């Protein structure tokens, strides 16, 4: 049996990286996939085609996840088109790294809005459907830097720590409605986001990983699959680290 048969999943920022792998794995497991990203481009077009090729329903919405009004519009359309939402993955995220002394207010606001306000937007817009259904699984993508901190990432780590507090609070609010809310804290994962790092930083990360390899987007996708599926029906408010031991 497929783990997500008859489920409908929404993933934000899924045209590439971890979100894309998650969309593909969830589709392989039978879920219909709705995904977003800033804009329609070759990545979003090819993912939409790939998903449809797997025989599931798939839809793409061009949307900045930090835009509240746009999120509400999308929620309305999904309620009309799909009638329900079983799984929400808040995956959209960006970095604008700099030491605090050099971090501009614009880069602070941008990262807070893309990474944290977006989680508020999508949870607020989609939890009414889940509450009505009396079921749902929300997965917020945090990071181990939200737990341990990281020099040069005050803005990013603040959002990822914020996501953990948000996740625990919402889990307490929604537990009685059978809506589970968990976070995944990836370590160092090879995606376009981490490709921006220089060779020195990359080697430093690798040396610190007990499993001696970078994570792959599929490692995170499998972790989310567990939290989205019936394999984790009594787990809520947790932060699941998927980091090859990096944060030990
Ligand atoms: P990525 O840059 O490869 O992909 C992120 C995608 O999200 C991109 O397609 C981007 O356009 C989209 N996006 C970003 N902000 C958006 C917004 N406001 N609205 C719509 N789309 C938006 O990054 P990734 O490595 O796949 O990261 C996915 C998530 O995992 C992020 O939340 C990131 O913080 C988190 N994460 C990544 C790592 C890692 O090592 N790669 C580690 C810890 C956590």
PDB file of C-alpha atoms and ligand atoms in Angstrom:
ATOM      1  CA  UNK A   1       0.000   0.000   0.000  1.00  0.00           C
ATOM      2  CA  UNK A   2       1.178   3.522  -0.782  1.00  0.00           C
ATOM      3  CA  UNK A   3       1.679   5.633   2.346  1.00  0.00           C
ATOM      4  CA  UNK A   4      -0.166   8.723   1.089  1.00  0.00           C
ATOM      5  CA  UNK A   5      -2.964   7.192  -1.002  1.00  0.00           C
ATOM      6  CA  UNK A   6      -5.906   9.642  -1.361  1.00  0.00           C
ATOM      7  CA  UNK A   7      -4.032  12.432   0.430  1.00  0.00           C
ATOM      8  CA  UNK A   8      -3.629  15.979  -0.835  1.00  0.00           C
ATOM      9  CA  UNK A   9      -0.380  17.762   0.020  1.00  0.00           C
ATOM     10  CA  UNK A  10       0.654  21.413  -0.325  1.00  0.00           C
ATOM     11  CA  UNK A  11       4.371  22.280  -0.367  1.00  0.00           C
ATOM     12  CA  UNK A  12       5.655  25.861  -0.453  1.00  0.00           C
ATOM     13  CA  UNK A  13       8.819  26.793  -2.398  1.00  0.00           C
ATOM     14  CA  UNK A  14       9.011  23.419  -4.115  1.00  0.00           C
ATOM     15  CA  UNK A  15      10.385  24.132  -7.597  1.00  0.00           C
ATOM     16  CA  UNK A  16      13.842  22.922  -6.601  1.00  0.00           C
ATOM     17  CA  UNK A  17      15.886  21.502  -3.712  1.00  0.00           C
ATOM     18  CA  UNK A  18      14.250  19.843  -0.712  1.00  0.00           C
ATOM     19  CA  UNK A  19      10.722  20.893  -1.696  1.00  0.00           C
ATOM     20  CA  UNK A  20      11.046  19.367  -5.162  1.00  0.00           C
ATOM     21  CA  UNK A  21      12.329  16.034  -3.819  1.00  0.00           C
ATOM     22  CA  UNK A  22       9.521  15.996  -1.282  1.00  0.00           C
ATOM     23  CA  UNK A  23       6.896  16.633  -3.958  1.00  0.00           C
ATOM     24  CA  UNK A  24       8.244  13.768  -6.084  1.00  0.00           C
ATOM     25  CA  UNK A  25       8.488  11.312  -3.177  1.00  0.00           C
ATOM     26  CA  UNK A  26       4.998  12.183  -1.957  1.00  0.00           C
ATOM     27  CA  UNK A  27       3.612  11.691  -5.471  1.00  0.00           C
ATOM     28  CA  UNK A  28       5.358   8.294  -5.669  1.00  0.00           C
ATOM     29  CA  UNK A  29       3.487   7.483  -2.481  1.00  0.00           C
ATOM     30  CA  UNK A  30       0.121   8.360  -4.020  1.00  0.00           C
ATOM     31  CA  UNK A  31      -0.462  11.970  -2.908  1.00  0.00           C
ATOM     32  CA  UNK A  32      -1.895  14.716  -5.105  1.00  0.00           C
ATOM     33  CA  UNK A  33       0.526  17.647  -5.006  1.00  0.00           C
ATOM     34  CA  UNK A  34      -0.074  21.379  -4.913  1.00  0.00           C
ATOM     35  CA  UNK A  35       3.103  23.427  -4.851  1.00  0.00           C
ATOM     36  CA  UNK A  36       4.173  27.063  -4.899  1.00  0.00           C
ATOM     37  CA  UNK A  37       7.232  29.112  -5.727  1.00  0.00           C
ATOM     38  CA  UNK A  38       7.973  32.778  -6.398  1.00  0.00           C
ATOM     39  CA  UNK A  39       7.323  32.495 -10.101  1.00  0.00           C
ATOM     40  CA  UNK A  40       6.597  30.107 -12.944  1.00  0.00           C
ATOM     41  CA  UNK A  41       9.909  29.070 -14.516  1.00  0.00           C
ATOM     42  CA  UNK A  42      11.546  26.041 -16.149  1.00  0.00           C
ATOM     43  CA  UNK A  43      11.883  24.344 -12.737  1.00  0.00           C
ATOM     44  CA  UNK A  44       8.223  24.747 -11.793  1.00  0.00           C
ATOM     45  CA  UNK A  45       7.066  23.730 -15.295  1.00  0.00           C
ATOM     46  CA  UNK A  46       9.207  20.590 -15.341  1.00  0.00           C
ATOM     47  CA  UNK A  47       8.120  19.590 -11.821  1.00  0.00           C
ATOM     48  CA  UNK A  48       4.451  19.994 -12.748  1.00  0.00           C
ATOM     49  CA  UNK A  49       4.949  17.750 -15.786  1.00  0.00           C
ATOM     50  CA  UNK A  50       6.924  15.169 -13.795  1.00  0.00           C
ATOM     51  CA  UNK A  51       4.229  15.004 -11.127  1.00  0.00           C
ATOM     52  CA  UNK A  52       1.440  14.596 -13.675  1.00  0.00           C
ATOM     53  CA  UNK A  53       3.519  11.858 -15.320  1.00  0.00           C
ATOM     54  CA  UNK A  54       3.284   9.933 -12.061  1.00  0.00           C
ATOM     55  CA  UNK A  55      -0.507   9.804 -12.439  1.00  0.00           C
ATOM     56  CA  UNK A  56      -1.436  12.122  -9.544  1.00  0.00           C
ATOM     57  CA  UNK A  57      -3.272  15.451  -9.639  1.00  0.00           C
ATOM     58  CA  UNK A  58      -0.832  18.344  -9.531  1.00  0.00           C
ATOM     59  CA  UNK A  59      -1.168  22.118  -9.415  1.00  0.00           C
ATOM     60  CA  UNK A  60       1.277  25.011  -9.241  1.00  0.00           C
ATOM     61  CA  UNK A  61       0.665  28.498  -7.853  1.00  0.00           C
ATOM     62  CA  UNK A  62       3.141  31.337  -8.425  1.00  0.00           C
ATOM     63  CA  UNK A  63       3.181  33.082  -5.062  1.00  0.00           C
ATOM     64  CA  UNK A  64       5.534  34.752  -2.633  1.00  0.00           C
ATOM     65  CA  UNK A  65       4.808  32.800   0.539  1.00  0.00           C
ATOM     66  CA  UNK A  66       5.290  35.943   2.617  1.00  0.00           C
ATOM     67  CA  UNK A  67       2.282  37.596   0.904  1.00  0.00           C
ATOM     68  CA  UNK A  68      -0.741  37.115   3.170  1.00  0.00           C
ATOM     69  CA  UNK A  69      -3.439  38.165   0.685  1.00  0.00           C
ATOM     70  CA  UNK A  70      -2.073  35.854  -2.012  1.00  0.00           C
ATOM     71  CA  UNK A  71      -2.035  32.966   0.465  1.00  0.00           C
ATOM     72  CA  UNK A  72      -5.718  33.522   1.270  1.00  0.00           C
ATOM     73  CA  UNK A  73      -6.559  33.567  -2.476  1.00  0.00           C
ATOM     74  CA  UNK A  74      -4.748  30.251  -2.960  1.00  0.00           C
ATOM     75  CA  UNK A  75      -6.508  28.669   0.024  1.00  0.00           C
ATOM     76  CA  UNK A  76      -9.877  29.661  -1.473  1.00  0.00           C
ATOM     77  CA  UNK A  77      -8.970  28.168  -4.851  1.00  0.00           C
ATOM     78  CA  UNK A  78      -7.724  24.940  -3.295  1.00  0.00           C
ATOM     79  CA  UNK A  79     -10.885  24.548  -1.259  1.00  0.00           C
ATOM     80  CA  UNK A  80     -12.878  24.948  -4.489  1.00  0.00           C
ATOM     81  CA  UNK A  81     -10.672  22.716  -6.684  1.00  0.00           C
ATOM     82  CA  UNK A  82      -9.555  20.000  -4.245  1.00  0.00           C
ATOM     83  CA  UNK A  83     -12.099  20.288  -1.408  1.00  0.00           C
ATOM     84  CA  UNK A  84      -9.581  19.436   1.329  1.00  0.00           C
ATOM     85  CA  UNK A  85      -5.946  19.553   2.372  1.00  0.00           C
ATOM     86  CA  UNK A  86      -4.329  16.728   4.343  1.00  0.00           C
ATOM     87  CA  UNK A  87      -0.670  17.752   4.469  1.00  0.00           C
ATOM     88  CA  UNK A  88       0.953  21.191   4.549  1.00  0.00           C
ATOM     89  CA  UNK A  89       4.719  21.524   4.271  1.00  0.00           C
ATOM     90  CA  UNK A  90       6.107  24.981   4.969  1.00  0.00           C
ATOM     91  CA  UNK A  91       9.358  24.603   3.078  1.00  0.00           C
ATOM     92  CA  UNK A  92       9.929  28.022   1.423  1.00  0.00           C
ATOM     93  CA  UNK A  93      13.056  29.646   2.778  1.00  0.00           C
ATOM     94  CA  UNK A  94      15.958  31.899   1.804  1.00  0.00           C
ATOM     95  CA  UNK A  95      19.265  33.052   3.271  1.00  0.00           C
ATOM     96  CA  UNK A  96      20.879  36.493   3.268  1.00  0.00           C
ATOM     97  CA  UNK A  97      23.970  35.713   5.350  1.00  0.00           C
ATOM     98  CA  UNK A  98      26.121  38.378   6.946  1.00  0.00           C
ATOM     99  CA  UNK A  99      27.618  39.199  10.311  1.00  0.00           C
ATOM    100  CA  UNK A 100      25.172  41.227  12.385  1.00  0.00           C
ATOM    101  CA  UNK A 101      27.423  44.295  12.141  1.00  0.00           C
ATOM    102  CA  UNK A 102      26.908  44.280   8.370  1.00  0.00           C
ATOM    103  CA  UNK A 103      23.327  42.989   8.210  1.00  0.00           C
ATOM    104  CA  UNK A 104      20.983  45.562   6.671  1.00  0.00           C
ATOM    105  CA  UNK A 105      17.431  46.080   7.950  1.00  0.00           C
ATOM    106  CA  UNK A 106      16.254  45.058   4.457  1.00  0.00           C
ATOM    107  CA  UNK A 107      18.000  41.671   4.685  1.00  0.00           C
ATOM    108  CA  UNK A 108      16.649  41.167   8.198  1.00  0.00           C
ATOM    109  CA  UNK A 109      13.064  41.878   7.093  1.00  0.00           C
ATOM    110  CA  UNK A 110      13.316  39.828   3.893  1.00  0.00           C
ATOM    111  CA  UNK A 111      14.457  36.674   5.674  1.00  0.00           C
ATOM    112  CA  UNK A 112      11.971  37.081   8.536  1.00  0.00           C
ATOM    113  CA  UNK A 113       9.119  37.501   6.058  1.00  0.00           C
ATOM    114  CA  UNK A 114      10.091  34.716   3.629  1.00  0.00           C
ATOM    115  CA  UNK A 115      10.924  32.144   6.298  1.00  0.00           C
ATOM    116  CA  UNK A 116       8.670  32.934   9.253  1.00  0.00           C
ATOM    117  CA  UNK A 117       5.749  35.107   8.207  1.00  0.00           C
ATOM    118  CA  UNK A 118       5.172  32.557   5.434  1.00  0.00           C
ATOM    119  CA  UNK A 119       4.636  29.834   8.046  1.00  0.00           C
ATOM    120  CA  UNK A 120       2.073  32.030   9.819  1.00  0.00           C
ATOM    121  CA  UNK A 121       0.382  32.764   6.449  1.00  0.00           C
ATOM    122  CA  UNK A 122      -0.012  29.158   5.301  1.00  0.00           C
ATOM    123  CA  UNK A 123      -0.938  27.729   8.706  1.00  0.00           C
ATOM    124  CA  UNK A 124      -3.526  30.455   9.227  1.00  0.00           C
ATOM    125  CA  UNK A 125      -5.022  29.990   5.772  1.00  0.00           C
ATOM    126  CA  UNK A 126      -5.129  26.181   5.750  1.00  0.00           C
ATOM    127  CA  UNK A 127      -5.809  25.107   9.336  1.00  0.00           C
ATOM    128  CA  UNK A 128      -9.554  25.946   9.115  1.00  0.00           C
ATOM    129  CA  UNK A 129      -9.891  23.202   6.452  1.00  0.00           C
ATOM    130  CA  UNK A 130      -7.954  20.725   8.590  1.00  0.00           C
ATOM    131  CA  UNK A 131      -9.933  21.593  11.722  1.00  0.00           C
ATOM    132  CA  UNK A 132     -13.181  21.035   9.787  1.00  0.00           C
ATOM    133  CA  UNK A 133     -11.879  17.653   8.529  1.00  0.00           C
ATOM    134  CA  UNK A 134     -10.647  16.701  12.018  1.00  0.00           C
ATOM    135  CA  UNK A 135      -7.355  15.577  10.472  1.00  0.00           C
ATOM    136  CA  UNK A 136      -4.151  16.980   9.077  1.00  0.00           C
ATOM    137  CA  UNK A 137      -0.380  16.978   9.299  1.00  0.00           C
ATOM    138  CA  UNK A 138       1.631  20.188   9.157  1.00  0.00           C
ATOM    139  CA  UNK A 139       5.402  19.996   8.725  1.00  0.00           C
ATOM    140  CA  UNK A 140       7.503  23.127   9.131  1.00  0.00           C
ATOM    141  CA  UNK A 141      11.037  23.028   7.786  1.00  0.00           C
ATOM    142  CA  UNK A 142      13.318  24.504  10.421  1.00  0.00           C
ATOM    143  CA  UNK A 143      17.095  23.939  10.609  1.00  0.00           C
ATOM    144  CA  UNK A 144      19.670  22.828  13.132  1.00  0.00           C
ATOM    145  CA  UNK A 145      20.948  26.419  13.103  1.00  0.00           C
ATOM    146  CA  UNK A 146      17.631  27.340  14.721  1.00  0.00           C
ATOM    147  CA  UNK A 147      18.718  25.108  17.614  1.00  0.00           C
ATOM    148  CA  UNK A 148      22.476  25.727  17.759  1.00  0.00           C
ATOM    149  CA  UNK A 149      22.861  29.140  16.082  1.00  0.00           C
ATOM    150  CA  UNK A 150      25.445  29.957  13.410  1.00  0.00           C
ATOM    151  CA  UNK A 151      27.744  32.962  13.001  1.00  0.00           C
ATOM    152  CA  UNK A 152      26.651  34.988   9.983  1.00  0.00           C
ATOM    153  CA  UNK A 153      23.052  33.801  10.171  1.00  0.00           C
ATOM    154  CA  UNK A 154      21.360  35.843  12.927  1.00  0.00           C
ATOM    155  CA  UNK A 155      18.383  36.547  10.648  1.00  0.00           C
ATOM    156  CA  UNK A 156      18.072  32.993   9.293  1.00  0.00           C
ATOM    157  CA  UNK A 157      18.594  31.229  12.632  1.00  0.00           C
ATOM    158  CA  UNK A 158      16.060  33.554  14.309  1.00  0.00           C
ATOM    159  CA  UNK A 159      13.445  32.426  11.776  1.00  0.00           C
ATOM    160  CA  UNK A 160      14.320  28.760  12.193  1.00  0.00           C
ATOM    161  CA  UNK A 161      14.178  29.020  16.006  1.00  0.00           C
ATOM    162  CA  UNK A 162      10.915  30.955  15.652  1.00  0.00           C
ATOM    163  CA  UNK A 163       9.489  28.121  13.571  1.00  0.00           C
ATOM    164  CA  UNK A 164      10.189  25.705  16.432  1.00  0.00           C
ATOM    165  CA  UNK A 165       8.303  27.839  18.984  1.00  0.00           C
ATOM    166  CA  UNK A 166       5.480  28.320  16.479  1.00  0.00           C
ATOM    167  CA  UNK A 167       5.309  24.561  15.820  1.00  0.00           C
ATOM    168  CA  UNK A 168       5.073  23.655  19.501  1.00  0.00           C
ATOM    169  CA  UNK A 169       2.420  26.293  20.189  1.00  0.00           C
ATOM    170  CA  UNK A 170       0.266  25.322  17.214  1.00  0.00           C
ATOM    171  CA  UNK A 171       0.587  21.633  18.129  1.00  0.00           C
ATOM    172  CA  UNK A 172      -0.946  22.506  21.504  1.00  0.00           C
ATOM    173  CA  UNK A 173      -3.740  24.500  19.841  1.00  0.00           C
ATOM    174  CA  UNK A 174      -4.670  21.832  17.297  1.00  0.00           C
ATOM    175  CA  UNK A 175      -3.992  18.519  19.043  1.00  0.00           C
ATOM    176  CA  UNK A 176      -7.613  18.111  20.142  1.00  0.00           C
ATOM    177  CA  UNK A 177      -8.698  18.454  16.473  1.00  0.00           C
ATOM    178  CA  UNK A 178      -6.420  15.622  15.381  1.00  0.00           C
ATOM    179  CA  UNK A 179      -4.197  18.031  13.457  1.00  0.00           C
ATOM    180  CA  UNK A 180      -0.521  17.289  14.101  1.00  0.00           C
ATOM    181  CA  UNK A 181       2.186  19.935  13.779  1.00  0.00           C
ATOM    182  CA  UNK A 182       5.859  18.988  13.652  1.00  0.00           C
ATOM    183  CA  UNK A 183       9.142  20.483  12.490  1.00  0.00           C
ATOM    184  CA  UNK A 184      12.052  18.958  10.612  1.00  0.00           C
ATOM    185  CA  UNK A 185      15.508  20.362  11.363  1.00  0.00           C
ATOM    186  CA  UNK A 186      17.831  19.530   8.455  1.00  0.00           C
ATOM    187  CA  UNK A 187      21.589  19.732   8.863  1.00  0.00           C
ATOM    188  CA  UNK A 188      23.808  20.365   5.845  1.00  0.00           C
ATOM    189  CA  UNK A 189      21.888  19.325   2.721  1.00  0.00           C
ATOM    190  CA  UNK A 190      23.209  19.552  -0.850  1.00  0.00           C
ATOM    191  CA  UNK A 191      20.788  21.859  -2.666  1.00  0.00           C
ATOM    192  CA  UNK A 192      21.068  25.050  -4.739  1.00  0.00           C
ATOM    193  CA  UNK A 193      20.866  26.941  -1.403  1.00  0.00           C
ATOM    194  CA  UNK A 194      24.106  25.425  -0.062  1.00  0.00           C
ATOM    195  CA  UNK A 195      25.834  25.508  -3.475  1.00  0.00           C
ATOM    196  CA  UNK A 196      26.341  29.241  -2.808  1.00  0.00           C
ATOM    197  CA  UNK A 197      28.829  28.394  -0.016  1.00  0.00           C
ATOM    198  CA  UNK A 198      32.532  28.470  -0.740  1.00  0.00           C
ATOM    199  CA  UNK A 199      34.742  25.359  -0.743  1.00  0.00           C
ATOM    200  CA  UNK A 200      36.248  26.199   2.667  1.00  0.00           C
ATOM    201  CA  UNK A 201      32.831  26.467   4.363  1.00  0.00           C
ATOM    202  CA  UNK A 202      31.742  23.260   2.660  1.00  0.00           C
ATOM    203  CA  UNK A 203      34.772  21.328   3.930  1.00  0.00           C
ATOM    204  CA  UNK A 204      34.280  22.721   7.444  1.00  0.00           C
ATOM    205  CA  UNK A 205      30.678  21.468   7.476  1.00  0.00           C
ATOM    206  CA  UNK A 206      31.695  18.057   6.143  1.00  0.00           C
ATOM    207  CA  UNK A 207      34.357  17.598   8.827  1.00  0.00           C
ATOM    208  CA  UNK A 208      31.738  18.238  11.522  1.00  0.00           C
ATOM    209  CA  UNK A 209      29.255  15.601  10.258  1.00  0.00           C
ATOM    210  CA  UNK A 210      29.693  12.254  12.059  1.00  0.00           C
ATOM    211  CA  UNK A 211      28.214  10.402   9.053  1.00  0.00           C
ATOM    212  CA  UNK A 212      30.897  12.035   6.846  1.00  0.00           C
ATOM    213  CA  UNK A 213      28.579  12.936   4.002  1.00  0.00           C
ATOM    214  CA  UNK A 214      26.318  15.874   3.221  1.00  0.00           C
ATOM    215  CA  UNK A 215      22.589  15.184   3.412  1.00  0.00           C
ATOM    216  CA  UNK A 216      20.611  14.836   0.198  1.00  0.00           C
ATOM    217  CA  UNK A 217      17.190  16.412  -0.411  1.00  0.00           C
ATOM    218  CA  UNK A 218      15.771  12.872  -0.439  1.00  0.00           C
ATOM    219  CA  UNK A 219      16.927  12.375   3.184  1.00  0.00           C
ATOM    220  CA  UNK A 220      14.681  15.258   4.240  1.00  0.00           C
ATOM    221  CA  UNK A 221      11.841  14.139   1.960  1.00  0.00           C
ATOM    222  CA  UNK A 222      11.803  10.714   3.649  1.00  0.00           C
ATOM    223  CA  UNK A 223      11.707  12.362   7.097  1.00  0.00           C
ATOM    224  CA  UNK A 224       8.721  14.463   6.047  1.00  0.00           C
ATOM    225  CA  UNK A 225       7.061  11.389   4.557  1.00  0.00           C
ATOM    226  CA  UNK A 226       7.206   9.726   7.968  1.00  0.00           C
ATOM    227  CA  UNK A 227       5.680  12.779   9.672  1.00  0.00           C
ATOM    228  CA  UNK A 228       3.001  13.180   6.994  1.00  0.00           C
ATOM    229  CA  UNK A 229       1.909   9.557   7.000  1.00  0.00           C
ATOM    230  CA  UNK A 230       0.006   7.195   9.263  1.00  0.00           C
ATOM    231  CA  UNK A 231       3.385   5.971  10.566  1.00  0.00           C
ATOM    232  CA  UNK A 232       3.460   8.919  12.991  1.00  0.00           C
ATOM    233  CA  UNK A 233      -0.187   9.258  14.121  1.00  0.00           C
ATOM    234  CA  UNK A 234       0.696   9.997  17.780  1.00  0.00           C
ATOM    235  CA  UNK A 235       3.588  12.386  17.177  1.00  0.00           C
ATOM    236  CA  UNK A 236       3.009  16.138  17.446  1.00  0.00           C
ATOM    237  CA  UNK A 237       4.974  19.211  18.527  1.00  0.00           C
ATOM    238  CA  UNK A 238       8.297  17.522  17.816  1.00  0.00           C
ATOM    239  CA  UNK A 239      11.436  18.711  16.075  1.00  0.00           C
ATOM    240  CA  UNK A 240      12.978  15.857  14.131  1.00  0.00           C
ATOM    241  CA  UNK A 241      16.659  16.461  13.385  1.00  0.00           C
ATOM    242  CA  UNK A 242      17.841  14.984  10.107  1.00  0.00           C
ATOM    243  CA  UNK A 243      21.510  15.892  10.045  1.00  0.00           C
ATOM    244  CA  UNK A 244      23.790  12.837   9.986  1.00  0.00           C
ATOM    245  CA  UNK A 245      24.670  13.626  13.609  1.00  0.00           C
ATOM    246  CA  UNK A 246      25.898  17.171  12.871  1.00  0.00           C
ATOM    247  CA  UNK A 247      24.148  18.689  15.885  1.00  0.00           C
ATOM    248  CA  UNK A 248      25.340  16.052  18.383  1.00  0.00           C
TER     249      UNK A 248
HETATM  250  P1  LIG B   1      16.560  26.079  -2.259  1.00  0.00           P
HETATM  251  O1  LIG B   1      17.014  27.501  -2.309  1.00  0.00           O
HETATM  252  O2  LIG B   1      17.263  25.084  -3.080  1.00  0.00           O
HETATM  253  O3  LIG B   1      15.006  25.983  -2.553  1.00  0.00           O
HETATM  254  C1  LIG B   1      14.090  26.831  -1.890  1.00  0.00           C
HETATM  255  C2  LIG B   1      12.931  27.131  -2.808  1.00  0.00           C
HETATM  256  O4  LIG B   1      12.006  27.947  -2.083  1.00  0.00           O
HETATM  257  C3  LIG B   1      13.348  27.919  -4.049  1.00  0.00           C
HETATM  258  O5  LIG B   1      12.730  27.352  -5.194  1.00  0.00           O
HETATM  259  C4  LIG B   1      12.842  29.331  -3.763  1.00  0.00           C
HETATM  260  O6  LIG B   1      12.501  30.045  -4.933  1.00  0.00           O
HETATM  261  C5  LIG B   1      11.625  29.033  -2.903  1.00  0.00           C
HETATM  262  N1  LIG B   1      11.241  30.151  -2.022  1.00  0.00           N
HETATM  263  C6  LIG B   1      12.020  30.770  -1.121  1.00  0.00           C
HETATM  264  N2  LIG B   1      11.322  31.741  -0.502  1.00  0.00           N
HETATM  265  C7  LIG B   1      10.078  31.727  -1.052  1.00  0.00           C
HETATM  266  C8  LIG B   1       8.917  32.489  -0.857  1.00  0.00           C
HETATM  267  N3  LIG B   1       8.868  33.505   0.030  1.00  0.00           N
HETATM  268  N4  LIG B   1       7.807  32.201  -1.579  1.00  0.00           N
HETATM  269  C9  LIG B   1       7.844  31.181  -2.476  1.00  0.00           C
HETATM  270  N5  LIG B   1       8.920  30.433  -2.716  1.00  0.00           N
HETATM  271  C10 LIG B   1      10.024  30.704  -2.011  1.00  0.00           C
HETATM  272  O7  LIG B   1      16.652  25.684  -0.716  1.00  0.00           O
HETATM  273  P2  LIG B   1      16.582  24.249   0.016  1.00  0.00           P
HETATM  274  O8  LIG B   1      17.938  23.932   0.496  1.00  0.00           O
HETATM  275  O9  LIG B   1      15.811  23.280  -0.791  1.00  0.00           O
HETATM  276  O10 LIG B   1      15.732  24.710   1.302  1.00  0.00           O
HETATM  277  C11 LIG B   1      14.394  24.304   1.546  1.00  0.00           C
HETATM  278  C12 LIG B   1      14.094  24.578   3.013  1.00  0.00           C
HETATM  279  O11 LIG B   1      14.996  23.808   3.825  1.00  0.00           O
HETATM  280  C13 LIG B   1      14.323  26.035   3.415  1.00  0.00           C
HETATM  281  O12 LIG B   1      13.351  26.427   4.358  1.00  0.00           O
HETATM  282  C14 LIG B   1      15.688  25.999   4.074  1.00  0.00           C
HETATM  283  O13 LIG B   1      15.847  27.043   4.999  1.00  0.00           O
HETATM  284  C15 LIG B   1      15.628  24.648   4.752  1.00  0.00           C
HETATM  285  N6  LIG B   1      16.938  24.108   5.107  1.00  0.00           N
HETATM  286  C16 LIG B   1      17.878  23.817   4.149  1.00  0.00           C
HETATM  287  C17 LIG B   1      19.114  23.319   4.524  1.00  0.00           C
HETATM  288  C18 LIG B   1      20.174  22.980   3.531  1.00  0.00           C
HETATM  289  O14 LIG B   1      21.292  22.633   3.965  1.00  0.00           O
HETATM  290  N7  LIG B   1      19.930  23.048   2.237  1.00  0.00           N
HETATM  291  C19 LIG B   1      19.406  23.121   5.881  1.00  0.00           C
HETATM  292  C20 LIG B   1      18.435  23.429   6.824  1.00  0.00           C
HETATM  293  C21 LIG B   1      17.204  23.907   6.430  1.00  0.00           C
END
